[in-house]
Amino acid sequence: VVVATIPSKQKGLLCCVVCEGGGEAWISGDHNTIIRIDIHGTVQNTVITKYNHGPRVISVTRRKELVYSGCNSRTVEIVRNG
């Protein structure tokens, strides 16, 4: 059962979604930005990555730090106060 549908103005393919809690989520696609949206789809924050084809994995820590990595990067990026 789908309980909500959140609109997104994400360009291109939507690859990763991670809930931050409080009605917000980080989303990323096949480009170099990760955006945080609220339940209405309004962009709350944007993080520009160094990965032209987008991060392949995103997550959020208990302290609400954004964590992401590229496909072949061998590094993990942690962003505080995204």
PDB file of C-alpha atoms in Angstrom:
ATOM      1  CA  VAL A   1       0.000   0.000   0.000  1.00  0.00           C
ATOM      2  CA  VAL A   2       1.461   3.339  -1.061  1.00  0.00           C
ATOM      3  CA  VAL A   3       0.920   5.824   1.782  1.00  0.00           C
ATOM      4  CA  ALA A   4       2.334   8.934   0.091  1.00  0.00           C
ATOM      5  CA  THR A   5       3.612  10.156  -3.242  1.00  0.00           C
ATOM      6  CA  ILE A   6       6.140  12.978  -3.026  1.00  0.00           C
ATOM      7  CA  PRO A   7       6.695  15.008  -6.187  1.00  0.00           C
ATOM      8  CA  SER A   8      10.272  15.631  -7.269  1.00  0.00           C
ATOM      9  CA  LYS A   9      11.700  18.065  -9.778  1.00  0.00           C
ATOM     10  CA  GLN A  10      14.757  15.819 -10.057  1.00  0.00           C
ATOM     11  CA  LYS A  11      16.194  15.910 -13.574  1.00  0.00           C
ATOM     12  CA  GLY A  12      17.106  12.626 -15.178  1.00  0.00           C
ATOM     13  CA  LEU A  13      16.973   9.245 -13.513  1.00  0.00           C
ATOM     14  CA  LEU A  14      16.189   9.050  -9.779  1.00  0.00           C
ATOM     15  CA  CYS A  15      18.679   6.532  -8.324  1.00  0.00           C
ATOM     16  CA  CYS A  16      18.818   6.848  -4.526  1.00  0.00           C
ATOM     17  CA  VAL A  17      16.386   7.922  -1.817  1.00  0.00           C
ATOM     18  CA  VAL A  18      17.106   8.019   1.903  1.00  0.00           C
ATOM     19  CA  CYS A  19      14.762   9.266   4.624  1.00  0.00           C
ATOM     20  CA  GLU A  20      16.139  11.853   7.013  1.00  0.00           C
ATOM     21  CA  GLY A  21      13.121  11.817   9.301  1.00  0.00           C
ATOM     22  CA  GLY A  22      10.794  14.668  10.085  1.00  0.00           C
ATOM     23  CA  GLY A  23       9.167  14.399   6.671  1.00  0.00           C
ATOM     24  CA  GLU A  24      12.350  14.968   4.643  1.00  0.00           C
ATOM     25  CA  ALA A  25      14.455  12.841   2.314  1.00  0.00           C
ATOM     26  CA  TRP A  26      17.713  13.099   0.376  1.00  0.00           C
ATOM     27  CA  ILE A  27      17.471  12.074  -3.283  1.00  0.00           C
ATOM     28  CA  SER A  28      20.060  11.705  -6.015  1.00  0.00           C
ATOM     29  CA  GLY A  29      20.096  10.779  -9.656  1.00  0.00           C
ATOM     30  CA  ASP A  30      22.435  10.414 -12.595  1.00  0.00           C
ATOM     31  CA  HIS A  31      24.061  13.837 -12.178  1.00  0.00           C
ATOM     32  CA  ASN A  32      26.285  15.539  -9.596  1.00  0.00           C
ATOM     33  CA  THR A  33      23.694  16.881  -7.146  1.00  0.00           C
ATOM     34  CA  ILE A  34      22.003  15.444  -4.077  1.00  0.00           C
ATOM     35  CA  ILE A  35      18.931  17.326  -2.891  1.00  0.00           C
ATOM     36  CA  ARG A  36      16.967  17.277   0.347  1.00  0.00           C
ATOM     37  CA  ILE A  37      13.223  17.636  -0.144  1.00  0.00           C
ATOM     38  CA  ASP A  38      10.308  17.883   2.240  1.00  0.00           C
ATOM     39  CA  ILE A  39       7.043  15.931   2.078  1.00  0.00           C
ATOM     40  CA  HIS A  40       5.701  18.438  -0.488  1.00  0.00           C
ATOM     41  CA  GLY A  41       8.710  18.065  -2.808  1.00  0.00           C
ATOM     42  CA  THR A  42      10.128  21.480  -1.928  1.00  0.00           C
ATOM     43  CA  VAL A  43      13.924  21.587  -2.124  1.00  0.00           C
ATOM     44  CA  GLN A  44      15.385  22.289   1.324  1.00  0.00           C
ATOM     45  CA  ASN A  45      19.071  21.891   0.505  1.00  0.00           C
ATOM     46  CA  THR A  46      21.422  20.958  -2.332  1.00  0.00           C
ATOM     47  CA  VAL A  47      24.852  19.318  -2.196  1.00  0.00           C
ATOM     48  CA  ILE A  48      27.062  19.400  -5.297  1.00  0.00           C
ATOM     49  CA  THR A  49      29.276  16.310  -5.550  1.00  0.00           C
ATOM     50  CA  LYS A  50      32.451  15.698  -7.513  1.00  0.00           C
ATOM     51  CA  TYR A  51      30.817  12.745  -9.290  1.00  0.00           C
ATOM     52  CA  ASN A  52      29.478  13.770 -12.714  1.00  0.00           C
ATOM     53  CA  HIS A  53      27.246  10.700 -12.946  1.00  0.00           C
ATOM     54  CA  GLY A  54      25.988  11.035  -9.393  1.00  0.00           C
ATOM     55  CA  PRO A  55      26.769   9.200  -6.193  1.00  0.00           C
ATOM     56  CA  ARG A  56      25.879   5.527  -6.182  1.00  0.00           C
ATOM     57  CA  VAL A  57      25.165   5.220  -2.469  1.00  0.00           C
ATOM     58  CA  ILE A  58      23.719   7.772  -0.053  1.00  0.00           C
ATOM     59  CA  SER A  59      22.863   7.473   3.630  1.00  0.00           C
ATOM     60  CA  VAL A  60      22.193   9.628   6.695  1.00  0.00           C
ATOM     61  CA  THR A  61      23.823   9.132  10.102  1.00  0.00           C
ATOM     62  CA  ARG A  62      22.064   9.465  13.450  1.00  0.00           C
ATOM     63  CA  ARG A  63      23.470  13.004  13.627  1.00  0.00           C
ATOM     64  CA  LYS A  64      21.796  13.731  10.269  1.00  0.00           C
ATOM     65  CA  GLU A  65      25.097  13.899   8.393  1.00  0.00           C
ATOM     66  CA  LEU A  66      24.791  13.044   4.713  1.00  0.00           C
ATOM     67  CA  VAL A  67      27.103  10.188   3.652  1.00  0.00           C
ATOM     68  CA  TYR A  68      27.738   9.308   0.018  1.00  0.00           C
ATOM     69  CA  SER A  69      30.183   7.619  -2.315  1.00  0.00           C
ATOM     70  CA  GLY A  70      30.777   7.373  -6.047  1.00  0.00           C
ATOM     71  CA  CYS A  71      30.892   4.129  -7.992  1.00  0.00           C
ATOM     72  CA  ASN A  72      34.670   3.913  -8.494  1.00  0.00           C
ATOM     73  CA  SER A  73      35.860   6.505  -5.992  1.00  0.00           C
ATOM     74  CA  ARG A  74      37.308   4.465  -3.087  1.00  0.00           C
ATOM     75  CA  THR A  75      36.295   7.349  -0.806  1.00  0.00           C
ATOM     76  CA  VAL A  76      33.329   8.165   1.407  1.00  0.00           C
ATOM     77  CA  GLU A  77      32.173  11.765   1.716  1.00  0.00           C
ATOM     78  CA  ILE A  78      30.470  13.007   4.909  1.00  0.00           C
ATOM     79  CA  VAL A  79      28.605  16.331   4.868  1.00  0.00           C
ATOM     80  CA  ARG A  80      27.539  18.077   8.076  1.00  0.00           C
ATOM     81  CA  ASN A  81      24.809  20.705   7.998  1.00  0.00           C
ATOM     82  CA  GLY A  82      24.214  19.729   4.345  1.00  0.00           C
TER      83      GLY A  82
END
